[in-house]
Amino acid sequence: MNDYLRIPGLIDIHVHLRDPGQTDKEDFNTGTAAALKGGITTIFDMPNNLEPVFSVEKLSEKSKIVSNKALCDYGFFFGSDGENLAEFEKAAGKTIGLKLYLSDTTGKYTVTDESQIYKIFKKWTKKKPVVVHAENEKVGLAIKIAYDCGNILHITHITGENELAQIMDAKKMGMKISSDATPHHLFLSLEDKERLGKYAEVKPPLVSKRNQAYLWNHISDIDCIASDHAPHMKKEKESEISYYGMPGLETMLPLLITAFHDGKLTFEDIIRMTSHNPSKIFNLKRDDSSYAEINSEEEYLIENETLFTKCKWSPFAGWYVKGKIKRVFLRGTRVYEDGKILVRPGFGKNIK
Amino acid sequence: MNDYLRIPGLIDIHVHLRDPGQTDKEDFNTGTAAALKGGITTIFDMPNNLEPVFSVEKLSEKSKIVSNKALCDYGFFFGSDGENLAEFEKAAGKTIGLKLYLSDTTGKYTVTDESQIYKIFKKWTKKKPVVVHAENEKVGLAIKIAYDCGNILHITHITGENELAQIMDAKKMGMKISSDATPHHLFLSLEDKERLGKYAEVKPPLVSKRNQAYLWNHISDIDCIASDHAPHMKKEKESEISYYGMPGLETMLPLLITAFHDGKLTFEDIIRMTSHNPSKIFNLKRDDSSYAEINSEEEYLIENETLFTKCKWSPFAGWYVKGKIKRVFLRGTRVYEDGKILVRPGFGKNIK
């Protein structure tokens, strides 16, 4: 029964589903289940698996492993350490973009040599975005190189003026450039660190209230919201080693609807940032048959116990949100309703 | 492109499309075009045509005349002056309910004799609603008779506490009873009379700000919003004779979304009152493929010149509303987009 407000199914352009390699943290089944529960009908999975997706062979292997597990639609990013340029041409056809780490991140994937970055940008197709993790001055570097080489550039998980001001300038110059911010940077700040302890550890780190206010004040200049869903097990987060990242698929849309009630953004902003722009930037074909039905007035408590993500914790546990996802449709099929997934693993398709 | 907020296509349970008989005021083509422009995918047309729909023959005649003109889906009410009980059984199968005038209205259709009203309620099917125009103490009369006879009762265009309090009491007793209010009673008041002059004339009449506030304060107790779209030509409205009624199909949803922005009701209220309850009360089969896509933030000026209704005026002309209907889908087909009807007359179907 057609009784709810509907918004286009969300496209989350930045998630880490850990499959294969770290399926103790998450796998493609639990991760895509969490996506659907969160109103997300398409996810883009990052290449930094335990064995990173730097070759077409690894990509095919991953594709084979996850295809029988996927519940929502998905696309893959290709990765690069600068040593795999020969793979680019083949990989481009099978992926939605290239993911590049210019700033420090988990693992050994950061590319720091400028001439190597040039080679990567030059070699990658000019028809699909290069998504970069770039903080502060690295944003300027990415812009300079993408401008010189003619790439489509997307700066992921920006955290404030340092990044956005440079992106805005490049936009004014006519560059094909876009950005996203994460729910944890928009809804958590340094003030939450005491409460969350090591659970607050994430890259880029949580920001000050002042920086966070900057993001909200410039929400109309930010192109996308992406979860950067990066689950780690509780025992990992609580250990002495730092495991950076937090889950976010299930909580992103309820948090955004709550922000709508608080007057921080409009429904049109939500749609623009979670489906219109992602599909425009990544050149996706879309129809009208993938959508989420919500009760925008229903309040509920976020609880670890009811999460679908394998890691079973959320930095937002204990928060009341206003905006409940009731049903989700993917390509015309009812795939989620009232806490239950209604399709079998494998229903989700690779969009490329 | 799936870029807008969607709400279920509205079901307007009270309209007067004047066809056949007074097609100078409106016809089924212009009226259903106005409906689609207003996000309304189903209308229920009233029986008080110039020659009222008191017989199955008249009903068939009307059905034949309008079927090639309809753009949105529609249902017909049957009418009664108490002299046509023999027609009821056949008529019930072809209509969505019985419309009865207990209070003064335009034309000669008011039934005042209590025993005759009893006969009508007794004879009408207990499976389809009797919709009554009943003001003040006439509400109590309708409730008493419907209770005695076991009818489903709907009180249309209520204007305040006089009606709603009685309806609430009957509901508490377990009666199948419901109500609707019109946009003109919710958004216009006695204070608008000076501005509107004879254009303000409507039955029931516009109410005081106090009564209007009562309606808004009890919005969660009102089951439906219905336009009571009742067009008359400008020259008629401006003449010395009183032509009661005003158009409302195109302005209802934008006004409701504007009221949402003003914090007067929620999107869920809008959906509840314009599609969930209408379909529940009138037992309609529904699917998910009829809906309106809106930009809830887009402001625009209501202007007489751009109205689809043949009468080309609105009591809300000159008002800025916030909430624009961008596209409308009916049974999966795009039927309206950006000011244009995209299907041919006859696309609309009789739902019975």
JSON list of C-alpha atoms in Angstrom, two decimals, chain A residues 1-9 260 266-268 271-272 275-277 279-280 284 286-291 293-297 327 329 334, chain B residues 1-9 260 266-268 271-272 275-277 279-280 284 286-291 293-297 327 329 334:
[
{"chain": "A", "resi": 1, "resn": "MET", "atom": "CA", "xyz": [0.00, 0.00, 0.00]},
{"chain": "A", "resi": 2, "resn": "ASN", "atom": "CA", "xyz": [1.19, 3.25, -1.33]},
{"chain": "A", "resi": 3, "resn": "ASP", "atom": "CA", "xyz": [1.06, 5.11, 1.98]},
{"chain": "A", "resi": 4, "resn": "TYR", "atom": "CA", "xyz": [4.44, 6.66, 2.58]},
{"chain": "A", "resi": 5, "resn": "LEU", "atom": "CA", "xyz": [6.60, 9.47, 1.45]},
{"chain": "A", "resi": 6, "resn": "ARG", "atom": "CA", "xyz": [9.10, 8.17, -1.05]},
{"chain": "A", "resi": 7, "resn": "ILE", "atom": "CA", "xyz": [12.59, 9.29, -1.88]},
{"chain": "A", "resi": 8, "resn": "PRO", "atom": "CA", "xyz": [14.84, 7.90, -4.60]},
{"chain": "A", "resi": 9, "resn": "GLY", "atom": "CA", "xyz": [16.92, 4.97, -3.42]},
{"chain": "A", "resi": 260, "resn": "PHE", "atom": "CA", "xyz": [15.74, 18.08, 8.07]},
{"chain": "A", "resi": 266, "resn": "THR", "atom": "CA", "xyz": [15.72, 20.16, 2.96]},
{"chain": "A", "resi": 267, "resn": "PHE", "atom": "CA", "xyz": [14.40, 16.94, 1.50]},
{"chain": "A", "resi": 268, "resn": "GLU", "atom": "CA", "xyz": [15.58, 18.26, -1.84]},
{"chain": "A", "resi": 271, "resn": "ILE", "atom": "CA", "xyz": [17.82, 13.80, -2.68]},
{"chain": "A", "resi": 272, "resn": "ARG", "atom": "CA", "xyz": [20.37, 15.99, -4.43]},
{"chain": "A", "resi": 275, "resn": "SER", "atom": "CA", "xyz": [20.95, 10.21, -5.48]},
{"chain": "A", "resi": 276, "resn": "HIS", "atom": "CA", "xyz": [20.83, 13.03, -8.01]},
{"chain": "A", "resi": 277, "resn": "ASN", "atom": "CA", "xyz": [24.48, 14.04, -7.80]},
{"chain": "A", "resi": 279, "resn": "SER", "atom": "CA", "xyz": [24.17, 9.36, -10.42]},
{"chain": "A", "resi": 280, "resn": "LYS", "atom": "CA", "xyz": [25.22, 12.47, -12.35]},
{"chain": "A", "resi": 284, "resn": "LEU", "atom": "CA", "xyz": [24.52, 6.02, -13.87]},
{"chain": "A", "resi": 286, "resn": "ARG", "atom": "CA", "xyz": [18.46, 5.24, -13.38]},
{"chain": "A", "resi": 287, "resn": "ASP", "atom": "CA", "xyz": [14.79, 4.48, -13.41]},
{"chain": "A", "resi": 288, "resn": "ASP", "atom": "CA", "xyz": [11.96, 5.37, -11.10]},
{"chain": "A", "resi": 289, "resn": "SER", "atom": "CA", "xyz": [11.57, 1.92, -9.60]},
{"chain": "A", "resi": 290, "resn": "SER", "atom": "CA", "xyz": [14.26, 2.08, -6.90]},
{"chain": "A", "resi": 291, "resn": "TYR", "atom": "CA", "xyz": [13.15, 4.06, -3.89]},
{"chain": "A", "resi": 293, "resn": "GLU", "atom": "CA", "xyz": [9.46, 4.67, 1.64]},
{"chain": "A", "resi": 294, "resn": "ILE", "atom": "CA", "xyz": [9.80, 6.58, 4.86]},
{"chain": "A", "resi": 295, "resn": "ASN", "atom": "CA", "xyz": [7.75, 7.78, 7.76]},
{"chain": "A", "resi": 296, "resn": "SER", "atom": "CA", "xyz": [9.39, 11.15, 8.23]},
{"chain": "A", "resi": 297, "resn": "GLU", "atom": "CA", "xyz": [7.71, 11.64, 11.62]},
{"chain": "A", "resi": 327, "resn": "ARG", "atom": "CA", "xyz": [10.08, -0.18, 2.88]},
{"chain": "A", "resi": 329, "resn": "PHE", "atom": "CA", "xyz": [12.20, -1.09, -3.53]},
{"chain": "A", "resi": 334, "resn": "ARG", "atom": "CA", "xyz": [10.19, -4.89, -2.63]},
{"chain": "B", "resi": 1, "resn": "MET", "atom": "CA", "xyz": [14.96, 10.91, -13.69]},
{"chain": "B", "resi": 2, "resn": "ASN", "atom": "CA", "xyz": [14.10, 9.84, -10.24]},
{"chain": "B", "resi": 3, "resn": "ASP", "atom": "CA", "xyz": [15.02, 13.13, -8.57]},
{"chain": "B", "resi": 4, "resn": "TYR", "atom": "CA", "xyz": [12.06, 14.28, -6.56]},
{"chain": "B", "resi": 5, "resn": "LEU", "atom": "CA", "xyz": [10.22, 13.59, -3.40]},
{"chain": "B", "resi": 6, "resn": "ARG", "atom": "CA", "xyz": [7.21, 11.46, -4.17]},
{"chain": "B", "resi": 7, "resn": "ILE", "atom": "CA", "xyz": [3.85, 11.21, -2.51]},
{"chain": "B", "resi": 8, "resn": "PRO", "atom": "CA", "xyz": [1.04, 8.84, -3.40]},
{"chain": "B", "resi": 9, "resn": "GLY", "atom": "CA", "xyz": [-1.28, 10.26, -6.05]},
{"chain": "B", "resi": 260, "resn": "PHE", "atom": "CA", "xyz": [3.60, 21.81, 6.11]},
{"chain": "B", "resi": 266, "resn": "THR", "atom": "CA", "xyz": [3.17, 16.81, 8.43]},
{"chain": "B", "resi": 267, "resn": "PHE", "atom": "CA", "xyz": [3.76, 15.07, 5.13]},
{"chain": "B", "resi": 268, "resn": "GLU", "atom": "CA", "xyz": [2.32, 12.00, 6.79]},
{"chain": "B", "resi": 271, "resn": "ILE", "atom": "CA", "xyz": [-0.68, 11.39, 2.75]},
{"chain": "B", "resi": 272, "resn": "ARG", "atom": "CA", "xyz": [-3.10, 10.13, 5.39]},
{"chain": "B", "resi": 275, "resn": "SER", "atom": "CA", "xyz": [-4.71, 8.99, -0.17]},
{"chain": "B", "resi": 276, "resn": "HIS", "atom": "CA", "xyz": [-4.52, 6.57, 2.73]},
{"chain": "B", "resi": 277, "resn": "ASN", "atom": "CA", "xyz": [-7.90, 7.38, 4.25]},
{"chain": "B", "resi": 279, "resn": "SER", "atom": "CA", "xyz": [-8.69, 4.60, -0.28]},
{"chain": "B", "resi": 280, "resn": "LYS", "atom": "CA", "xyz": [-9.54, 2.95, 3.06]},
{"chain": "B", "resi": 284, "resn": "LEU", "atom": "CA", "xyz": [-10.06, 1.14, -3.34]},
{"chain": "B", "resi": 286, "resn": "ARG", "atom": "CA", "xyz": [-4.22, 0.65, -5.04]},
{"chain": "B", "resi": 287, "resn": "ASP", "atom": "CA", "xyz": [-0.77, 0.04, -6.35]},
{"chain": "B", "resi": 288, "resn": "ASP", "atom": "CA", "xyz": [2.48, 1.91, -6.02]},
{"chain": "B", "resi": 289, "resn": "SER", "atom": "CA", "xyz": [2.56, 3.24, -9.54]},
{"chain": "B", "resi": 290, "resn": "SER", "atom": "CA", "xyz": [0.37, 6.32, -9.13]},
{"chain": "B", "resi": 291, "resn": "TYR", "atom": "CA", "xyz": [2.20, 9.17, -7.50]},
{"chain": "B", "resi": 293, "resn": "GLU", "atom": "CA", "xyz": [6.72, 14.07, -7.71]},
{"chain": "B", "resi": 294, "resn": "ILE", "atom": "CA", "xyz": [7.17, 17.36, -5.96]},
{"chain": "B", "resi": 295, "resn": "ASN", "atom": "CA", "xyz": [9.79, 19.95, -5.23]},
{"chain": "B", "resi": 296, "resn": "SER", "atom": "CA", "xyz": [8.76, 20.77, -1.69]},
{"chain": "B", "resi": 297, "resn": "GLU", "atom": "CA", "xyz": [10.97, 23.87, -1.63]},
{"chain": "B", "resi": 327, "resn": "ARG", "atom": "CA", "xyz": [5.55, 15.26, -12.49]},
{"chain": "B", "resi": 329, "resn": "PHE", "atom": "CA", "xyz": [2.39, 9.23, -12.72]},
{"chain": "B", "resi": 334, "resn": "ARG", "atom": "CA", "xyz": [3.91, 9.70, -16.81]}
]
